[in-house]
XYZ file of C-alpha atoms in Angstrom:
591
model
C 0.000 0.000 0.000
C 1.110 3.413 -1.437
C 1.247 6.157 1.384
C 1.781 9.566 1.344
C 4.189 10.426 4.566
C 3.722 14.343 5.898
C 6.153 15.650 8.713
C 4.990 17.547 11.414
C 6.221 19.942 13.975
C 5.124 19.817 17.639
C 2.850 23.193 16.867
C 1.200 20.902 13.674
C 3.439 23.216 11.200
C 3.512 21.136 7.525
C 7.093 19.973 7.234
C 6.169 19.228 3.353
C 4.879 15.311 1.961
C 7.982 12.765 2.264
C 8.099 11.553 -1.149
C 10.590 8.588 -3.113
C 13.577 9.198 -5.673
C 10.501 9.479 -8.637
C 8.662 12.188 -6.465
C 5.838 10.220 -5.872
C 4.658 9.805 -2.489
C 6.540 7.204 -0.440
C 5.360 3.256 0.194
C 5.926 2.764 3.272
C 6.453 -1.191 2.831
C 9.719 -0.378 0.054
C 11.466 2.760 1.596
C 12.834 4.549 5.059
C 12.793 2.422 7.516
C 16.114 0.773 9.488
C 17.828 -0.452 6.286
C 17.262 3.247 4.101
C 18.336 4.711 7.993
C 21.495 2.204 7.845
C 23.377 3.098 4.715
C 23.036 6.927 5.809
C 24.422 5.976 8.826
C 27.416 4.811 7.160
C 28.458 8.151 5.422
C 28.714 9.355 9.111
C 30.918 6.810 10.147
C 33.096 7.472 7.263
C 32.783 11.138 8.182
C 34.308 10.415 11.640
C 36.920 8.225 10.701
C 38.170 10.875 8.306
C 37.751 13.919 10.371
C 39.470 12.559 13.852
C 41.751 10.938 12.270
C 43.312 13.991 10.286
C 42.839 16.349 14.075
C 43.127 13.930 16.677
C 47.135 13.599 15.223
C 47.885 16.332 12.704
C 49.696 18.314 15.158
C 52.345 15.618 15.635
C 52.898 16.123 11.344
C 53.070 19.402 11.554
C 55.737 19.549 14.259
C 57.470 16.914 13.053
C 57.418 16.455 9.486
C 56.590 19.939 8.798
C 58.940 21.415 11.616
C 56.197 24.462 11.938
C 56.269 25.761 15.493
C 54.018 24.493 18.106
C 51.735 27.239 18.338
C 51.449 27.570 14.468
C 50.457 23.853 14.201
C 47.848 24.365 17.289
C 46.245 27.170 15.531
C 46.065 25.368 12.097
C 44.316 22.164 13.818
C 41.946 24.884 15.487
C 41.155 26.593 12.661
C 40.830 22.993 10.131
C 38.225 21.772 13.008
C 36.905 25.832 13.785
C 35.641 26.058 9.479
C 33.989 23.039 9.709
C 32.021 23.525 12.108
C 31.635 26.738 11.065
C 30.796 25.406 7.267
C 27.550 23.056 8.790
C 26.180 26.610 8.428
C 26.140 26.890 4.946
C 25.610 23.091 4.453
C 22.468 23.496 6.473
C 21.396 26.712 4.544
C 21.734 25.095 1.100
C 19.635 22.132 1.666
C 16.974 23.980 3.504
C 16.888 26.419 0.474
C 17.812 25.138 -1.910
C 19.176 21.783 -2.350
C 17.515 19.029 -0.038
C 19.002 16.407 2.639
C 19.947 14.075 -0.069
C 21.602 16.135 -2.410
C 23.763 18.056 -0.161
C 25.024 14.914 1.600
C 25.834 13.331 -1.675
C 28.090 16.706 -3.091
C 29.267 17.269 0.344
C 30.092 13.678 0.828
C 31.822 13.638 -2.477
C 33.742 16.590 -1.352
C 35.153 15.038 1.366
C 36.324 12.171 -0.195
C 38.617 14.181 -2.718
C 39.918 16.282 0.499
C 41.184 13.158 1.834
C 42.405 11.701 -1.178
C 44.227 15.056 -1.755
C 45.523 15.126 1.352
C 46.630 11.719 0.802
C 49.318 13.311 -1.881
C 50.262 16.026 0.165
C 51.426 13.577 2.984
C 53.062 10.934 0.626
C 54.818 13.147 -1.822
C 58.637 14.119 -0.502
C 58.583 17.784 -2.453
C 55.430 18.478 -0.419
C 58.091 17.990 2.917
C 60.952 19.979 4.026
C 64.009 17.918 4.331
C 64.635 15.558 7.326
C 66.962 17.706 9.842
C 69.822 15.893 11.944
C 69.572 14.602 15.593
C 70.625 17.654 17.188
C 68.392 19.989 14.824
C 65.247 17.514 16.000
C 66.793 18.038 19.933
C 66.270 21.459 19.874
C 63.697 22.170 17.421
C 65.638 24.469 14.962
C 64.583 22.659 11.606
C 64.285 24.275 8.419
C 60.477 24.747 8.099
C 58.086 23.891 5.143
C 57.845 26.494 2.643
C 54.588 28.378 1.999
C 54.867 25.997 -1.214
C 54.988 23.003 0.660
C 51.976 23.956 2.343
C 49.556 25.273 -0.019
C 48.525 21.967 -0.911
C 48.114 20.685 2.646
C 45.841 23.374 3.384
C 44.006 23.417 -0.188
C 43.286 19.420 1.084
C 42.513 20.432 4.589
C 39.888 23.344 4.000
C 38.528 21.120 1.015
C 37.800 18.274 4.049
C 36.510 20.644 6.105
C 33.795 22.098 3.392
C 32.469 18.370 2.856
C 32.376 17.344 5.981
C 30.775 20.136 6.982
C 27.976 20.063 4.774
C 27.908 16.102 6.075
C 27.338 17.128 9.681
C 24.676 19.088 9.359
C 22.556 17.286 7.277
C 23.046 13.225 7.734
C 21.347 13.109 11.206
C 18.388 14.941 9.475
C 18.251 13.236 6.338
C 18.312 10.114 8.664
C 15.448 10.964 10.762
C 13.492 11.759 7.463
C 13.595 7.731 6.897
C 10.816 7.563 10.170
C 7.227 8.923 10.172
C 7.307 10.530 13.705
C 2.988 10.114 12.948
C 3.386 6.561 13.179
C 4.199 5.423 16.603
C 6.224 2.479 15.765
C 8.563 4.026 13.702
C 8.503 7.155 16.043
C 10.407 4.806 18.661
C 13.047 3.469 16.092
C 13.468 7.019 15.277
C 14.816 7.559 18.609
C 17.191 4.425 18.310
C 18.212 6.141 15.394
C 19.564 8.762 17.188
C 20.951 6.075 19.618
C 22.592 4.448 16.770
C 23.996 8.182 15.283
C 26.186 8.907 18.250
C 27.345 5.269 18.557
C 28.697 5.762 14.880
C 30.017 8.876 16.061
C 32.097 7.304 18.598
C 32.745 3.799 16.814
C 34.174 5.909 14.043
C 36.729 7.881 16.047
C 37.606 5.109 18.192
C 38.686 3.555 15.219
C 40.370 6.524 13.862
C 42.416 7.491 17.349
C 43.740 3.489 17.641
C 43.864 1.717 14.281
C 44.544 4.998 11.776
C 46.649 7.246 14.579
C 48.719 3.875 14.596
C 49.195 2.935 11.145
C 49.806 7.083 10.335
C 53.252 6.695 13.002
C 54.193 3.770 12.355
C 53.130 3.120 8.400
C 53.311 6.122 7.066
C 50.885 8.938 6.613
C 49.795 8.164 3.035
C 48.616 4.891 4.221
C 46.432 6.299 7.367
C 45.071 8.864 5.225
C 44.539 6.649 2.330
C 42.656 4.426 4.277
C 40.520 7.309 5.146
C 40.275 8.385 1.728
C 38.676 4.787 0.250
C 36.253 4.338 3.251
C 34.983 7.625 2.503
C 34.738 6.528 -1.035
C 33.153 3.286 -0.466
C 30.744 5.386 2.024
C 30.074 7.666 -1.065
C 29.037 4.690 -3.440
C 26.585 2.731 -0.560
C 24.935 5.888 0.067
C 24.455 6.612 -4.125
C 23.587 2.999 -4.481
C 20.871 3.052 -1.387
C 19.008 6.062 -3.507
C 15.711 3.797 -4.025
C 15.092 2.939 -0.651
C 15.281 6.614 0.631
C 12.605 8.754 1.573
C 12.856 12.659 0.243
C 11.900 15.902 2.106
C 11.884 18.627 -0.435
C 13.182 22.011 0.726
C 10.896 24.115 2.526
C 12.736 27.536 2.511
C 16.023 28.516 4.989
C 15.275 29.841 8.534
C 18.528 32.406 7.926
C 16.164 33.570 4.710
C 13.472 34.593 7.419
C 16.314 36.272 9.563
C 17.708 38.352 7.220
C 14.576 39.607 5.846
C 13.478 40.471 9.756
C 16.687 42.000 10.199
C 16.468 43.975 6.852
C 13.626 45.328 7.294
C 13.549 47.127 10.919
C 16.530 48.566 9.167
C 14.624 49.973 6.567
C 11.782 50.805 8.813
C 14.267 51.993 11.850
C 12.865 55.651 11.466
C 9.341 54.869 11.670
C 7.701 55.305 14.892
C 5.692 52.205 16.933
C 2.427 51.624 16.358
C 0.617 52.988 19.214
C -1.126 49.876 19.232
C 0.919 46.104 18.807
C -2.102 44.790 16.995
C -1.753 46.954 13.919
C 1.721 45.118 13.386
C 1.179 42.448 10.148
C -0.932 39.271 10.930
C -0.658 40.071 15.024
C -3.809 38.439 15.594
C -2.892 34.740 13.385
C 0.520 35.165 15.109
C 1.730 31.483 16.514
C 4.286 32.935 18.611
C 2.809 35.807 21.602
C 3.915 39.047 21.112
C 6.338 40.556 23.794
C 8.112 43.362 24.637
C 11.519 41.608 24.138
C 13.804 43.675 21.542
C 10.790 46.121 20.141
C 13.157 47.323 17.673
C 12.554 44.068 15.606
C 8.685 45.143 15.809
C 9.015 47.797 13.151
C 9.933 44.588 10.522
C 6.182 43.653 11.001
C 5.175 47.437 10.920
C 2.736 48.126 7.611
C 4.317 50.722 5.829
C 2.455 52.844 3.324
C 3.239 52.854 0.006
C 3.264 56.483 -0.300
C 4.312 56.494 -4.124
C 1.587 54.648 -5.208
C -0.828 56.476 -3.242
C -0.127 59.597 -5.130
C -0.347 57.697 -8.471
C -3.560 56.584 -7.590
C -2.310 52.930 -7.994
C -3.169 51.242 -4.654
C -5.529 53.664 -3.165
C -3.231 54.653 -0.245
C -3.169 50.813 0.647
C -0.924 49.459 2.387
C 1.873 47.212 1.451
C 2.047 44.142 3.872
C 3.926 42.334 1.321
C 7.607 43.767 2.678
C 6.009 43.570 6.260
C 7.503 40.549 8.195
C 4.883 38.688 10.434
C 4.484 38.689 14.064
C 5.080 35.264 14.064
C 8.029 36.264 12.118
C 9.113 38.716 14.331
C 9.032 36.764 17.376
C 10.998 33.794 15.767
C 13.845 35.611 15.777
C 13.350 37.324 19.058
C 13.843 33.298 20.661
C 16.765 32.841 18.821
C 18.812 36.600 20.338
C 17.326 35.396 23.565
C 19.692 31.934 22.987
C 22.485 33.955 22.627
C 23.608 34.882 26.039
C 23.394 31.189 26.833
C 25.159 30.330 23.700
C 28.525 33.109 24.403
C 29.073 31.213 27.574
C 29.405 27.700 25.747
C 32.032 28.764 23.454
C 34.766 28.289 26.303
C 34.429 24.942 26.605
C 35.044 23.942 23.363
C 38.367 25.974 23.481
C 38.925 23.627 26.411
C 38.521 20.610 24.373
C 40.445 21.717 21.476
C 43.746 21.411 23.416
C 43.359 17.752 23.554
C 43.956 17.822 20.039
C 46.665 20.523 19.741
C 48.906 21.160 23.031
C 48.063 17.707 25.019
C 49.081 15.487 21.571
C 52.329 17.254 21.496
C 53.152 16.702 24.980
C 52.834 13.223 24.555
C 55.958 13.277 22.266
C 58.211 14.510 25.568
C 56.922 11.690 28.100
C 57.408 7.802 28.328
C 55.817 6.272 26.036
C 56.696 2.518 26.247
C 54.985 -0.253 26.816
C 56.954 -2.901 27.151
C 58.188 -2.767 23.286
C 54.959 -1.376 22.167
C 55.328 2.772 21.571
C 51.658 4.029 22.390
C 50.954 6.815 19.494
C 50.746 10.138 20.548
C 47.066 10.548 18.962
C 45.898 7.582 20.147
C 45.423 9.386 24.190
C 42.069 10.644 22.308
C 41.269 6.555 22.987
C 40.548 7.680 26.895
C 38.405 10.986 25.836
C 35.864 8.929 24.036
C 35.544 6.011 26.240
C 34.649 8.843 28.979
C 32.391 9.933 26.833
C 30.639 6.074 26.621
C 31.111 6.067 29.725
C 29.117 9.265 30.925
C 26.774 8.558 28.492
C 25.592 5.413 29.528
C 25.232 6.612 33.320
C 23.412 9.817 32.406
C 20.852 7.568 30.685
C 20.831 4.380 33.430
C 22.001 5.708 36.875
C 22.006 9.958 36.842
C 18.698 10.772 34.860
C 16.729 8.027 36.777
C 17.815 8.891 39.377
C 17.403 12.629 39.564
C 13.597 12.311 38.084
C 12.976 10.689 41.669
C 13.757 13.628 43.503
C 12.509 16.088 40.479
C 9.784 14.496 39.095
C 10.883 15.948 36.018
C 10.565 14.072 32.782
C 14.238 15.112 31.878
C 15.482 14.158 35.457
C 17.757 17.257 34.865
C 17.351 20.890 32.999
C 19.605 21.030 30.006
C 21.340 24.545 31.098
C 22.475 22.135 34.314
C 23.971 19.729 31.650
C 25.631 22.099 30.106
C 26.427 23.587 33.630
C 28.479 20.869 35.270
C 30.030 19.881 31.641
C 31.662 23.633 32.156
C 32.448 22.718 35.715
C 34.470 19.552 34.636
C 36.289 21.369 31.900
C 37.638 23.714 34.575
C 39.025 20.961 37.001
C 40.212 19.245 33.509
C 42.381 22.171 32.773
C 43.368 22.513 36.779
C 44.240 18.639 36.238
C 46.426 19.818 32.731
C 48.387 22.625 34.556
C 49.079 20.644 37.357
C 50.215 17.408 35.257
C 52.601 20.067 32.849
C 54.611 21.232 36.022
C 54.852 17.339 37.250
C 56.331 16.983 33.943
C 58.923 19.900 32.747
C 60.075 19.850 36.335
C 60.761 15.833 35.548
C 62.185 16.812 32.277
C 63.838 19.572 33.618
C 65.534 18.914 37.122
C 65.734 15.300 36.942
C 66.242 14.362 32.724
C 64.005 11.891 33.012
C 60.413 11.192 31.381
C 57.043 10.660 33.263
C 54.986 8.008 31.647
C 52.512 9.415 29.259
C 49.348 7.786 31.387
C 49.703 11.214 33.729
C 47.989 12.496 30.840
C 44.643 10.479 31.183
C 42.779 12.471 33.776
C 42.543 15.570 31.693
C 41.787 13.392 28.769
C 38.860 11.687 30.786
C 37.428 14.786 32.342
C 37.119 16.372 29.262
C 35.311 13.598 27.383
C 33.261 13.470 31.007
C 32.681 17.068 30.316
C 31.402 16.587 27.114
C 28.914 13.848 27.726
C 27.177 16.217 29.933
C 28.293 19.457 27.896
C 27.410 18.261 24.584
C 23.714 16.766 25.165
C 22.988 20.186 27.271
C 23.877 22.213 25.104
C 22.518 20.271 21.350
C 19.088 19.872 23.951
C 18.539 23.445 24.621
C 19.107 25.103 21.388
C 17.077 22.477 19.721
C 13.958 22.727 22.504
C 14.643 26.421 23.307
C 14.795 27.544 19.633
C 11.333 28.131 17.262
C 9.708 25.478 16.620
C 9.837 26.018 12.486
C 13.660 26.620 13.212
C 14.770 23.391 14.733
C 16.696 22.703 11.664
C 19.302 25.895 12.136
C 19.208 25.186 16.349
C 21.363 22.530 15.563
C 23.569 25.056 13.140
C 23.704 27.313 16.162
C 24.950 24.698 18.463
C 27.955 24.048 15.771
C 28.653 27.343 15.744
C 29.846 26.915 19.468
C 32.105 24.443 18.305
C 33.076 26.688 15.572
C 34.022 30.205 17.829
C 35.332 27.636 20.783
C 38.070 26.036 18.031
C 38.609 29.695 16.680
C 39.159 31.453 20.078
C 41.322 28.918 20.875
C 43.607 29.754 17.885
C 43.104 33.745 18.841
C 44.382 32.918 22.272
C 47.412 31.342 21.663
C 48.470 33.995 19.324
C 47.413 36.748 22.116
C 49.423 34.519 24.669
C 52.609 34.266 22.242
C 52.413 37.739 22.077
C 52.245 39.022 24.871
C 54.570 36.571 26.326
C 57.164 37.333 23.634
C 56.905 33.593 23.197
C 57.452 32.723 27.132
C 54.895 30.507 27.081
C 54.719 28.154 24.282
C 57.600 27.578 22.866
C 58.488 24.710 19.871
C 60.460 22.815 22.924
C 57.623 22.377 25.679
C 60.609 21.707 28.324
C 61.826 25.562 27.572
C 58.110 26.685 28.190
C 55.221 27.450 30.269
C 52.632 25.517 28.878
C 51.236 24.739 32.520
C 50.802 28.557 32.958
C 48.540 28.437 29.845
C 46.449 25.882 31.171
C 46.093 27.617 34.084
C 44.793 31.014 32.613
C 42.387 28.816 30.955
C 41.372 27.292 34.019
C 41.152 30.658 35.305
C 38.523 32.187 31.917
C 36.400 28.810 32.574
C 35.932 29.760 35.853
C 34.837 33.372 34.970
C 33.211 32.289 32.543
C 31.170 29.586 34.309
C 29.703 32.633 36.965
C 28.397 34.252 33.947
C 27.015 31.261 32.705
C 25.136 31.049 36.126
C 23.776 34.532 35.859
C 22.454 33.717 32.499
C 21.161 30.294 33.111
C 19.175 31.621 36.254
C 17.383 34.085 34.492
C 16.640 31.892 31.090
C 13.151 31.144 30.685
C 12.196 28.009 29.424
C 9.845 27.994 26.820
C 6.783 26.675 27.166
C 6.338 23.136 25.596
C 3.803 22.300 23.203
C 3.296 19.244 25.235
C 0.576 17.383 27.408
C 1.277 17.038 30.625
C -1.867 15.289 31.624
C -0.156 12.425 29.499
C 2.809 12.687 30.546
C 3.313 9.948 33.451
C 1.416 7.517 31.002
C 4.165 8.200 28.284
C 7.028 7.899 30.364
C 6.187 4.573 31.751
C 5.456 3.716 28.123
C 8.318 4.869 26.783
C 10.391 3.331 29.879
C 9.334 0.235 28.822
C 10.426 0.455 25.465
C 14.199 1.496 26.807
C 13.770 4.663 25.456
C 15.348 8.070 27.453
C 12.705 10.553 26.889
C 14.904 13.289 27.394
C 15.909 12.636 23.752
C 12.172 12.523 22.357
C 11.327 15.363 20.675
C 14.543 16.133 19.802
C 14.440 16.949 15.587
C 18.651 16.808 15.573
């Protein structure tokens, strides 16, 4: 049986029919579903395997292959993993306007894979290297380093990667949620395994890229890891093409950051015009979804009905007005929720600045510590191992021990708020980077005093407090945008959550130049041992912990917006719903 599939938001807003690859609407029996969910799945594990395996150890090439200074290579992993995160912006943008789910994965996806296979050459070709320096050059860090030559095709490859996967991240998850009819209540629930089964990828994939690829890249070769990287995003490329039948297809509905501008635009235009003395004479006020408020009245003069004034003297309109460039109420109010976000939003930043250094600073200390096992070297990249399994970890007891657990004393649904998520993931970023400084000192002052090398273990607890961190930090944060931002703009909540990624990698990259700077290079310098990298941690130890007492102030006056939800049903659903194994702080949750 042939049926036609319509999405829904919680406020009964048309999402547009769900049709197959012909346009005709979907059969239900033939498409979506666990195995058209499946193969998308797979482009994200690809995506992950290619992504952490290039950041999680490119600072260890850059140092040593490259010989670029230490704070140079840090800010060039911060940047790579800052523009794509920034670059699920535009991915999202194009296949809400223009392009579809589908589409945009399959050019973005195809992007990618000729990033890695470019960066594939870069790494295996000798003229894209400086030459190898002596033992005593490598001691001291005074190699010759790679010419702006030599690295115009590593970052050509690099910001290619960072386009297509990019346009991957913000799109999959939806596109793979588009397989489920969230009317039908059976495939409502495997929707939510979905999402289950979305982060496991996540982490399966860059488990697999810090051990397996991080190992093969230092002891292999480069070429090899990235190779590797480069066919499974190929392979990920053709399943996904080949899958086309058994898809379901939203067609675009228009971008949210269209409706933004045009509300921006045009209280611009209108900024001289005074308020209507009355709110109701603002454009549709009284078949406005969203209630009017009080919040940022300067945006209420996009909605205001300006005369056409021109026409009036022509005699063409009769003096009429022109509501056709007035934004909505509805409109109008939209955008109001999303500057309310933002507050909450500048105060997340910071701990993705925390998280980049296990990437950048932690990698390449690493390379000055023990790391022997018996006869086995551990790779430098492969510490990452410990931030995801803290993340598994975290995971698992938020869902089984933490969440239970506090809806017993709460009687909340989501046992806990999503601003105190986010709250104590800032919390254990600031003890993480506490932990960092204090693990630094134990080091240099090993290196140092006594010439001898700590084991590289030492390094764990900052690894696992920021992966704790981002159990909690992550869900908070993806959770409040999403159920804090307009309903009709779910899509671009998750955008804005990137974006924290995004100005957290970027800051990160702004700091260490300030801190160079101003330390005349006191700080970080190419040898760690000659250095005060523990000082850095602590000044960022000290900025989370500002930072984190504005984040209270915010969070305590955030209003929560009111659910469109029934909360006569709600103790029936949960038990429901409980049964099933199902959290239901994740239902609900378009990501």
């Amino acid at each position: 049986m042939v049926s036609a599939v319509v999405h829904t938001d919680d406020e009964g807003v048309d999402n547009g029919p769900v049709v197959d690859y012909n346009g005709n609407p979907v059969d239900k029996s033939k498409t979506g579903g666990w195995l058209g969910a499946g193969l998308i799945l797979g482009t994200e594990l690809a995506e992950r395997v290619c992504v952490m395996g290039i950041s999680m150890n490119l600072v260890t090439y850059l140092v040593g292959d490259l010989h670029l200074s230490t704070s140079s290579s840090a800010n060039v992993v911060t940047n790579f993993m800052g523009a794509l995160n920034l670059l699920a912006l535009l991915g999202g943008f194009l296949a809400d306007a223009k392009l579809g789910r589908y589409m945009t994965v399959a050019i973005f996806a195809t992007i990618t894979a000729a990033g890695v296979s470019l960066l594939t050459m870069a790494t295996s070709l000798s003229s894209m290297r400086p030459s190898a320096c002596d033992s005593v050059r490598v001691a001291h860090h005074e190699c010759v380093a790679a010419s702006g030559d030599q690295l115009a095709m590593l970052f050509v490859s690099l910001y290619t990667i960072a386009l297509g996967a990019g346009g991957i991240k913000a799109n999959v998850s939806g596109f793979g949620s588009d397989q489920f009819d969230n009317r039908d209540p059976r495939e409502e629930k495997a929707m939510i395994f979905f999402f289950n089964r979305f982060y496991f990828c996540i982490s399966l994939g860059s488990l697999f890229a810090v051990t397996v690829l991080v190992y093969i890249q230092d002891n292999v070769g480069r070429g090899w890891g990235y190779g590797i990287s480069a066919a499974t995003m190929v392979v990920a490329v053709v399943v996904m093409l080949v899958g086309t039948p058994r898809y379901r297809f939203r067609r675009p509905q228009g971008s949210p950051l269209t409706v933004i501008g045009r509300v921006f635009l045009s209280a611009w235009q209108k900024r001289k015009l005074p308020h209507p003395a009355d709110p109701s004479e603002l454009n549709e006020y009284h078949a406005a979804k969203v209630a009017h408020t009080e919040w940022f009245r300067c945006l209420d003069k996009a909605a205001i009905q300006a005369c056409n004034t021109s026409s009036s003297k022509e005699g063409g309109n009769g003096g009429a007005c022109d509501v056709g460039e007035a934004a909505t109420v509805t409109e109008v109010e939209e955008v109001k929720m999303v500057l309310k976000l933002l507050p909450i939003w500048s105060t997340c930043i910071l701990f993705w600045t925390v998280y980049s250094q296990m990437t950048t600073f932690s990698v390449e200390q690493a390379t000055y510590m023990n790391r022997h096992i018996g006869s086995f070297v551990y790779p430098s990249g492969s510490l990452s191992f410990f931030l995801f399994i803290s993340i598994l970890l975290f995971t698992s007891l938020n869902e089984k021990l933490l969440v239970p657990l506090a809806r017993s004393f709460t009687r909340n649904v989501q046992g806990i708020t999503s601003l105190q998520r986010a709250g104590v993931g800032l919390a254990l970023s600031i003890l993480a980077m506490a932990v960092s400084a204090a693990v630094e000192k134990k080091r240099r002052d090993s290196s140092v005093h006594d010439d001898t090398k700590i084991s590289v273990f030492w390094l764990v607890p900052q690894f696992f407090l920021v992966g704790a961190g981002e159990a909690f930090a992550y869900v908070g944060q993806l959770e409040f945008f999403i159920r804090e931002a307009p309903e009709r703009m779910k899509s671009m909540s998750t955008g804005l959550f990137l974006s924290t990624l995004s100005m957290g990698f970027f800051f990160s990259s702004m700091l260490v130049s300030l801190v160079d700077k101003a330390t005349d290079g006191g700080w970080i310098k190419n040898n760690l041992d000659k250095g005060r990298l523990d000082y850095f941690y602590a000044m960022l130890a000290v900025l989370g912990a500002i930072n984190f007492g504005v984040f209270l102030v915010f969070a305590s006056r955030h209003e929560y917006k009111v659910q469109s939800y029934d909360v006569s049903k709600q103790g029936k659903e949960l038990e429901s719903w409980k049964d099933d194994g199902v959290d239901e702080q994740i239902k609900g949750m378009d990501v």
